[in-house]
Amino acid sequence: MITLHGFAASNYYNLVKHVLLHKQLPFKEHLVYGGSEELLAISPAGKVPAITTANGLNISESSVICDFIEESYPQTPLYPEDAGERAVVRQIMKMAELYFELPSRRFIPYVFSGAEVTDTTKGEVRQVLTRGVTALSSVCKFSPWIAGEQFTMADIYVYYVNTIVSAFGSSQLDWDVLAQVPGMKEWNESMSQLAIAQSIEADRQSNMAEFMQKVKAQIQAANAK
């Protein structure tokens, strides 16, 4: 049985969890927070999520984990059979990560510490997000799923990327980023209504108080140095 390591407040943890639930694979969860010695023994960079396979192999980095699950458990496939169509799915995932999730993540330290975001940082993030809007508007179909008729890994991946975009990118810039990509807001709402997504969201909400306590403790410890 697969063990999923991490915590429910993490969007990357949740996207791997969604993949496991979508494929109806048995797994158990191990609550561990980023940067801890316990996690470093499993994940070389101390990042969430990580998994331990049934054979005892530890794997980290969410995209690598997702590909491992897909290749090891091909039933209920999350990639098209055609190589070109698979490349399009991966292209959407990479664009969302580089031009949506990563720039939005730059605001997290400001939000958690209560510091004011500089105008320079806001301008830089907006510039990258604008690039993402243009790129994703070009490749996403939302007919009805993000890459076309088949529900794919990109649907799961981008949905959990968008939780960071909405919570940090849009809120700090006072700009509804998802609304800039035609069809994305409606698709995102449809994703949120899936039973798996709602179950994961309930777990995320349950974990938030403990997670925020961990973050505040880390900030206090850093300020005390």
PDB file of C-alpha atoms in Angstrom:
ATOM      1  CA  MET A   1       0.000   0.000   0.000  1.00  0.00           C
ATOM      2  CA  ILE A   2       1.164   3.528  -0.791  1.00  0.00           C
ATOM      3  CA  THR A   3       1.828   5.931   2.085  1.00  0.00           C
ATOM      4  CA  LEU A   4       1.215   9.610   1.318  1.00  0.00           C
ATOM      5  CA  HIS A   5       3.350  11.919   3.448  1.00  0.00           C
ATOM      6  CA  GLY A   6       2.444  15.549   4.082  1.00  0.00           C
ATOM      7  CA  PHE A   7      -0.409  17.659   5.345  1.00  0.00           C
ATOM      8  CA  ALA A   8      -3.858  18.538   4.052  1.00  0.00           C
ATOM      9  CA  ALA A   9      -3.304  22.303   3.903  1.00  0.00           C
ATOM     10  CA  SER A  10      -0.815  21.760   1.048  1.00  0.00           C
ATOM     11  CA  ASN A  11      -2.195  22.093  -2.465  1.00  0.00           C
ATOM     12  CA  TYR A  12       0.453  19.768  -3.885  1.00  0.00           C
ATOM     13  CA  TYR A  13      -0.353  17.142  -1.250  1.00  0.00           C
ATOM     14  CA  ASN A  14      -4.003  17.445  -2.202  1.00  0.00           C
ATOM     15  CA  LEU A  15      -3.456  17.008  -5.923  1.00  0.00           C
ATOM     16  CA  VAL A  16      -1.586  13.743  -5.328  1.00  0.00           C
ATOM     17  CA  LYS A  17      -4.320  12.667  -2.933  1.00  0.00           C
ATOM     18  CA  HIS A  18      -6.937  13.468  -5.597  1.00  0.00           C
ATOM     19  CA  VAL A  19      -5.085  11.283  -8.113  1.00  0.00           C
ATOM     20  CA  LEU A  20      -4.999   8.378  -5.652  1.00  0.00           C
ATOM     21  CA  LEU A  21      -8.693   8.739  -4.845  1.00  0.00           C
ATOM     22  CA  HIS A  22      -9.646   9.128  -8.515  1.00  0.00           C
ATOM     23  CA  LYS A  23      -7.882   5.864  -9.327  1.00  0.00           C
ATOM     24  CA  GLN A  24      -9.456   4.235  -6.246  1.00  0.00           C
ATOM     25  CA  LEU A  25      -6.066   3.094  -4.978  1.00  0.00           C
ATOM     26  CA  PRO A  26      -5.651   2.015  -1.357  1.00  0.00           C
ATOM     27  CA  PHE A  27      -3.300   4.338   0.540  1.00  0.00           C
ATOM     28  CA  LYS A  28      -2.676   5.657   4.012  1.00  0.00           C
ATOM     29  CA  GLU A  29      -1.809   9.175   5.079  1.00  0.00           C
ATOM     30  CA  HIS A  30       1.118  10.154   7.273  1.00  0.00           C
ATOM     31  CA  LEU A  31       0.882  13.643   8.752  1.00  0.00           C
ATOM     32  CA  VAL A  32       4.252  15.401   8.551  1.00  0.00           C
ATOM     33  CA  TYR A  33       5.192  19.025   7.938  1.00  0.00           C
ATOM     34  CA  GLY A  34       7.697  20.543   5.530  1.00  0.00           C
ATOM     35  CA  GLY A  35      11.312  20.918   6.594  1.00  0.00           C
ATOM     36  CA  SER A  36      11.095  18.501   9.524  1.00  0.00           C
ATOM     37  CA  GLU A  37      13.784  15.900  10.170  1.00  0.00           C
ATOM     38  CA  GLU A  38      11.128  13.225   9.805  1.00  0.00           C
ATOM     39  CA  LEU A  39      10.270  14.447   6.313  1.00  0.00           C
ATOM     40  CA  LEU A  40      13.923  14.863   5.322  1.00  0.00           C
ATOM     41  CA  ALA A  41      14.339  11.132   5.874  1.00  0.00           C
ATOM     42  CA  ILE A  42      11.720  10.569   3.170  1.00  0.00           C
ATOM     43  CA  SER A  43      12.024  13.589   0.881  1.00  0.00           C
ATOM     44  CA  PRO A  44      15.597  14.755   0.063  1.00  0.00           C
ATOM     45  CA  ALA A  45      14.569  18.432  -0.151  1.00  0.00           C
ATOM     46  CA  GLY A  46      12.233  18.202   2.819  1.00  0.00           C
ATOM     47  CA  LYS A  47       9.253  19.054   0.638  1.00  0.00           C
ATOM     48  CA  VAL A  48       5.633  17.948   0.780  1.00  0.00           C
ATOM     49  CA  PRO A  49       4.298  15.720  -0.660  1.00  0.00           C
ATOM     50  CA  ALA A  50       6.227  12.485  -0.767  1.00  0.00           C
ATOM     51  CA  ILE A  51       5.108   8.897  -1.050  1.00  0.00           C
ATOM     52  CA  THR A  52       6.472   5.565   0.038  1.00  0.00           C
ATOM     53  CA  THR A  53       5.539   2.821  -2.392  1.00  0.00           C
ATOM     54  CA  ALA A  54       4.429  -0.679  -1.473  1.00  0.00           C
ATOM     55  CA  ASN A  55       8.032  -1.758  -2.171  1.00  0.00           C
ATOM     56  CA  GLY A  56       9.456   0.824   0.246  1.00  0.00           C
ATOM     57  CA  LEU A  57      10.679   3.302  -2.388  1.00  0.00           C
ATOM     58  CA  ASN A  58      10.453   6.969  -1.371  1.00  0.00           C
ATOM     59  CA  ILE A  59       9.478   9.413  -4.115  1.00  0.00           C
ATOM     60  CA  SER A  60       9.093  13.186  -3.888  1.00  0.00           C
ATOM     61  CA  GLU A  61       8.069  16.066  -6.198  1.00  0.00           C
ATOM     62  CA  SER A  62       4.382  16.068  -7.062  1.00  0.00           C
ATOM     63  CA  SER A  63       4.677  15.784 -10.843  1.00  0.00           C
ATOM     64  CA  VAL A  64       7.071  12.837 -10.494  1.00  0.00           C
ATOM     65  CA  ILE A  65       4.721  11.165  -8.007  1.00  0.00           C
ATOM     66  CA  CYS A  66       1.764  11.645 -10.340  1.00  0.00           C
ATOM     67  CA  ASP A  67       3.638  10.108 -13.262  1.00  0.00           C
ATOM     68  CA  PHE A  68       4.747   7.181 -11.106  1.00  0.00           C
ATOM     69  CA  ILE A  69       1.152   6.515 -10.044  1.00  0.00           C
ATOM     70  CA  GLU A  70      -0.070   6.738 -13.636  1.00  0.00           C
ATOM     71  CA  GLU A  71       2.603   4.381 -14.949  1.00  0.00           C
ATOM     72  CA  SER A  72       2.266   1.912 -12.082  1.00  0.00           C
ATOM     73  CA  TYR A  73      -1.526   1.902 -12.014  1.00  0.00           C
ATOM     74  CA  PRO A  74      -2.675   2.549 -15.595  1.00  0.00           C
ATOM     75  CA  GLN A  75      -6.282   1.623 -14.888  1.00  0.00           C
ATOM     76  CA  THR A  76      -8.568   4.685 -14.961  1.00  0.00           C
ATOM     77  CA  PRO A  77      -5.996   6.525 -17.098  1.00  0.00           C
ATOM     78  CA  LEU A  78      -5.363  10.229 -16.573  1.00  0.00           C
ATOM     79  CA  TYR A  79      -3.410  10.738 -19.797  1.00  0.00           C
ATOM     80  CA  PRO A  80      -4.626  10.279 -23.399  1.00  0.00           C
ATOM     81  CA  GLU A  81      -3.321   7.356 -25.431  1.00  0.00           C
ATOM     82  CA  ASP A  82      -1.987   9.621 -28.189  1.00  0.00           C
ATOM     83  CA  ALA A  83       1.549  10.941 -27.521  1.00  0.00           C
ATOM     84  CA  GLY A  84       0.740  14.383 -28.906  1.00  0.00           C
ATOM     85  CA  GLU A  85      -2.358  14.703 -26.742  1.00  0.00           C
ATOM     86  CA  ARG A  86      -0.349  13.602 -23.705  1.00  0.00           C
ATOM     87  CA  ALA A  87       2.177  16.332 -24.469  1.00  0.00           C
ATOM     88  CA  VAL A  88      -0.606  18.921 -24.567  1.00  0.00           C
ATOM     89  CA  VAL A  89      -1.824  17.778 -21.147  1.00  0.00           C
ATOM     90  CA  ARG A  90       1.688  18.071 -19.705  1.00  0.00           C
ATOM     91  CA  GLN A  91       2.129  21.444 -21.396  1.00  0.00           C
ATOM     92  CA  ILE A  92      -0.960  22.800 -19.639  1.00  0.00           C
ATOM     93  CA  MET A  93       0.307  21.467 -16.297  1.00  0.00           C
ATOM     94  CA  LYS A  94       3.755  23.021 -16.743  1.00  0.00           C
ATOM     95  CA  MET A  95       2.375  26.385 -17.853  1.00  0.00           C
ATOM     96  CA  ALA A  96       0.042  26.499 -14.852  1.00  0.00           C
ATOM     97  CA  GLU A  97       2.897  25.683 -12.500  1.00  0.00           C
ATOM     98  CA  LEU A  98       5.417  28.149 -13.961  1.00  0.00           C
ATOM     99  CA  TYR A  99       3.173  31.101 -14.782  1.00  0.00           C
ATOM    100  CA  PHE A 100       0.297  30.746 -12.287  1.00  0.00           C
ATOM    101  CA  GLU A 101       1.344  28.863  -9.159  1.00  0.00           C
ATOM    102  CA  LEU A 102       4.975  29.880  -8.672  1.00  0.00           C
ATOM    103  CA  PRO A 103       4.481  33.653  -9.076  1.00  0.00           C
ATOM    104  CA  SER A 104       1.419  33.596  -6.796  1.00  0.00           C
ATOM    105  CA  ARG A 105       3.453  31.695  -4.210  1.00  0.00           C
ATOM    106  CA  ARG A 106       5.785  34.691  -3.888  1.00  0.00           C
ATOM    107  CA  PHE A 107       3.081  36.401  -1.818  1.00  0.00           C
ATOM    108  CA  ILE A 108       2.859  33.645   0.800  1.00  0.00           C
ATOM    109  CA  PRO A 109       5.687  34.901   3.075  1.00  0.00           C
ATOM    110  CA  TYR A 110       4.138  38.395   3.107  1.00  0.00           C
ATOM    111  CA  VAL A 111       0.670  37.084   3.949  1.00  0.00           C
ATOM    112  CA  PHE A 112       1.842  34.750   6.716  1.00  0.00           C
ATOM    113  CA  SER A 113       4.151  37.349   8.297  1.00  0.00           C
ATOM    114  CA  GLY A 114       1.745  40.265   7.908  1.00  0.00           C
ATOM    115  CA  ALA A 115       4.328  42.295   5.984  1.00  0.00           C
ATOM    116  CA  GLU A 116       3.254  44.675   3.238  1.00  0.00           C
ATOM    117  CA  VAL A 117       3.937  43.506  -0.313  1.00  0.00           C
ATOM    118  CA  THR A 118       6.157  45.907  -2.215  1.00  0.00           C
ATOM    119  CA  ASP A 119       4.916  47.490  -5.427  1.00  0.00           C
ATOM    120  CA  THR A 120       7.930  46.025  -7.215  1.00  0.00           C
ATOM    121  CA  THR A 121       6.966  42.487  -6.169  1.00  0.00           C
ATOM    122  CA  LYS A 122       3.358  43.065  -7.159  1.00  0.00           C
ATOM    123  CA  GLY A 123       4.447  44.298 -10.585  1.00  0.00           C
ATOM    124  CA  GLU A 124       6.732  41.336 -11.146  1.00  0.00           C
ATOM    125  CA  VAL A 125       4.072  38.829 -10.127  1.00  0.00           C
ATOM    126  CA  ARG A 126       1.405  40.497 -12.263  1.00  0.00           C
ATOM    127  CA  GLN A 127       3.726  40.375 -15.271  1.00  0.00           C
ATOM    128  CA  VAL A 128       4.278  36.609 -14.941  1.00  0.00           C
ATOM    129  CA  LEU A 129       0.592  35.937 -14.244  1.00  0.00           C
ATOM    130  CA  THR A 130      -0.315  37.906 -17.366  1.00  0.00           C
ATOM    131  CA  ARG A 131       1.988  35.641 -19.343  1.00  0.00           C
ATOM    132  CA  GLY A 132       0.204  32.671 -17.809  1.00  0.00           C
ATOM    133  CA  VAL A 133      -3.209  34.060 -18.723  1.00  0.00           C
ATOM    134  CA  THR A 134      -2.131  34.426 -22.345  1.00  0.00           C
ATOM    135  CA  ALA A 135      -0.556  30.964 -22.494  1.00  0.00           C
ATOM    136  CA  LEU A 136      -3.411  29.093 -20.831  1.00  0.00           C
ATOM    137  CA  SER A 137      -6.031  30.960 -22.846  1.00  0.00           C
ATOM    138  CA  SER A 138      -4.295  29.600 -25.924  1.00  0.00           C
ATOM    139  CA  VAL A 139      -4.118  25.920 -24.927  1.00  0.00           C
ATOM    140  CA  CYS A 140      -7.055  25.234 -22.574  1.00  0.00           C
ATOM    141  CA  LYS A 141     -10.314  24.009 -24.121  1.00  0.00           C
ATOM    142  CA  PHE A 142     -12.773  23.465 -21.240  1.00  0.00           C
ATOM    143  CA  SER A 143     -14.928  21.247 -23.456  1.00  0.00           C
ATOM    144  CA  PRO A 144     -15.889  20.189 -20.870  1.00  0.00           C
ATOM    145  CA  TRP A 145     -12.490  19.388 -19.328  1.00  0.00           C
ATOM    146  CA  ILE A 146      -9.401  21.508 -19.482  1.00  0.00           C
ATOM    147  CA  ALA A 147      -7.763  19.627 -22.387  1.00  0.00           C
ATOM    148  CA  GLY A 148     -10.938  18.534 -24.151  1.00  0.00           C
ATOM    149  CA  GLU A 149     -13.409  15.667 -23.774  1.00  0.00           C
ATOM    150  CA  GLN A 150     -11.256  13.484 -21.487  1.00  0.00           C
ATOM    151  CA  PHE A 151     -10.737  14.179 -17.784  1.00  0.00           C
ATOM    152  CA  THR A 152      -6.947  14.210 -17.397  1.00  0.00           C
ATOM    153  CA  MET A 153      -4.125  14.819 -14.986  1.00  0.00           C
ATOM    154  CA  ALA A 154      -4.191  18.464 -16.071  1.00  0.00           C
ATOM    155  CA  ASP A 155      -7.671  18.911 -14.597  1.00  0.00           C
ATOM    156  CA  ILE A 156      -6.472  17.764 -11.186  1.00  0.00           C
ATOM    157  CA  TYR A 157      -3.133  19.573 -11.395  1.00  0.00           C
ATOM    158  CA  VAL A 158      -4.455  22.958 -12.473  1.00  0.00           C
ATOM    159  CA  TYR A 159      -7.362  22.870 -10.037  1.00  0.00           C
ATOM    160  CA  TYR A 160      -4.975  22.647  -7.095  1.00  0.00           C
ATOM    161  CA  VAL A 161      -2.609  25.179  -8.654  1.00  0.00           C
ATOM    162  CA  ASN A 162      -5.569  27.550  -8.789  1.00  0.00           C
ATOM    163  CA  THR A 163      -6.103  27.331  -5.040  1.00  0.00           C
ATOM    164  CA  ILE A 164      -2.800  29.190  -4.620  1.00  0.00           C
ATOM    165  CA  VAL A 165      -3.591  31.640  -7.412  1.00  0.00           C
ATOM    166  CA  SER A 166      -6.942  32.553  -5.853  1.00  0.00           C
ATOM    167  CA  ALA A 167      -5.752  32.645  -2.253  1.00  0.00           C
ATOM    168  CA  PHE A 168      -2.606  34.691  -2.845  1.00  0.00           C
ATOM    169  CA  GLY A 169      -2.207  35.985  -6.419  1.00  0.00           C
ATOM    170  CA  SER A 170      -5.724  37.301  -6.910  1.00  0.00           C
ATOM    171  CA  SER A 171      -6.190  38.515  -3.338  1.00  0.00           C
ATOM    172  CA  GLN A 172      -2.936  40.467  -3.166  1.00  0.00           C
ATOM    173  CA  LEU A 173      -3.329  42.023  -6.596  1.00  0.00           C
ATOM    174  CA  ASP A 174      -7.078  42.614  -6.260  1.00  0.00           C
ATOM    175  CA  TRP A 175      -7.366  40.929  -9.635  1.00  0.00           C
ATOM    176  CA  ASP A 176      -9.548  37.914 -10.499  1.00  0.00           C
ATOM    177  CA  VAL A 177      -6.847  36.019 -12.372  1.00  0.00           C
ATOM    178  CA  LEU A 178      -8.946  32.945 -13.199  1.00  0.00           C
ATOM    179  CA  ALA A 179     -11.596  35.123 -14.834  1.00  0.00           C
ATOM    180  CA  GLN A 180      -8.997  36.293 -17.355  1.00  0.00           C
ATOM    181  CA  VAL A 181      -8.835  32.826 -18.952  1.00  0.00           C
ATOM    182  CA  PRO A 182     -12.084  32.243 -20.896  1.00  0.00           C
ATOM    183  CA  GLY A 183     -13.956  29.292 -19.396  1.00  0.00           C
ATOM    184  CA  MET A 184     -11.606  28.726 -16.469  1.00  0.00           C
ATOM    185  CA  LYS A 185     -13.820  30.048 -13.673  1.00  0.00           C
ATOM    186  CA  GLU A 186     -16.764  27.906 -14.770  1.00  0.00           C
ATOM    187  CA  TRP A 187     -14.515  24.845 -15.105  1.00  0.00           C
ATOM    188  CA  ASN A 188     -12.950  25.544 -11.708  1.00  0.00           C
ATOM    189  CA  GLU A 189     -16.409  25.675 -10.132  1.00  0.00           C
ATOM    190  CA  SER A 190     -17.309  22.351 -11.768  1.00  0.00           C
ATOM    191  CA  MET A 191     -14.130  20.813 -10.372  1.00  0.00           C
ATOM    192  CA  SER A 192     -14.971  22.067  -6.886  1.00  0.00           C
ATOM    193  CA  GLN A 193     -18.290  20.182  -7.018  1.00  0.00           C
ATOM    194  CA  LEU A 194     -16.651  16.781  -7.544  1.00  0.00           C
ATOM    195  CA  ALA A 195     -17.133  14.511  -4.536  1.00  0.00           C
ATOM    196  CA  ILE A 196     -13.390  13.893  -4.266  1.00  0.00           C
ATOM    197  CA  ALA A 197     -12.608  17.609  -4.348  1.00  0.00           C
ATOM    198  CA  GLN A 198     -15.178  18.329  -1.654  1.00  0.00           C
ATOM    199  CA  SER A 199     -13.807  15.569   0.581  1.00  0.00           C
ATOM    200  CA  ILE A 200     -10.270  16.912   0.167  1.00  0.00           C
ATOM    201  CA  GLU A 201     -11.442  20.455   0.888  1.00  0.00           C
ATOM    202  CA  ALA A 202     -13.056  19.289   4.136  1.00  0.00           C
ATOM    203  CA  ASP A 203      -9.757  17.698   5.176  1.00  0.00           C
ATOM    204  CA  ARG A 204      -7.892  20.891   4.229  1.00  0.00           C
ATOM    205  CA  GLN A 205     -10.164  23.009   6.390  1.00  0.00           C
ATOM    206  CA  SER A 206      -9.690  20.610   9.317  1.00  0.00           C
ATOM    207  CA  ASN A 207      -5.901  20.898   9.038  1.00  0.00           C
ATOM    208  CA  MET A 208      -5.686  24.696   8.648  1.00  0.00           C
ATOM    209  CA  ALA A 209      -5.632  25.648  12.345  1.00  0.00           C
ATOM    210  CA  GLU A 210      -2.785  23.275  13.153  1.00  0.00           C
ATOM    211  CA  PHE A 211      -0.902  24.286  10.015  1.00  0.00           C
ATOM    212  CA  MET A 212      -1.191  27.995  10.853  1.00  0.00           C
ATOM    213  CA  GLN A 213       0.128  27.316  14.359  1.00  0.00           C
ATOM    214  CA  LYS A 214       3.166  25.650  12.783  1.00  0.00           C
ATOM    215  CA  VAL A 215       3.711  28.631  10.467  1.00  0.00           C
ATOM    216  CA  LYS A 216       3.426  31.185  13.288  1.00  0.00           C
ATOM    217  CA  ALA A 217       5.892  29.200  15.401  1.00  0.00           C
ATOM    218  CA  GLN A 218       8.374  29.135  12.510  1.00  0.00           C
ATOM    219  CA  ILE A 219       8.032  32.900  11.975  1.00  0.00           C
ATOM    220  CA  GLN A 220       8.520  33.599  15.678  1.00  0.00           C
ATOM    221  CA  ALA A 221      11.562  31.366  15.781  1.00  0.00           C
ATOM    222  CA  ALA A 222      13.050  33.124  12.750  1.00  0.00           C
ATOM    223  CA  ASN A 223      12.416  36.573  14.236  1.00  0.00           C
ATOM    224  CA  ALA A 224      14.010  35.538  17.523  1.00  0.00           C
ATOM    225  CA  LYS A 225      17.367  34.803  15.843  1.00  0.00           C
TER     226      LYS A 225
END
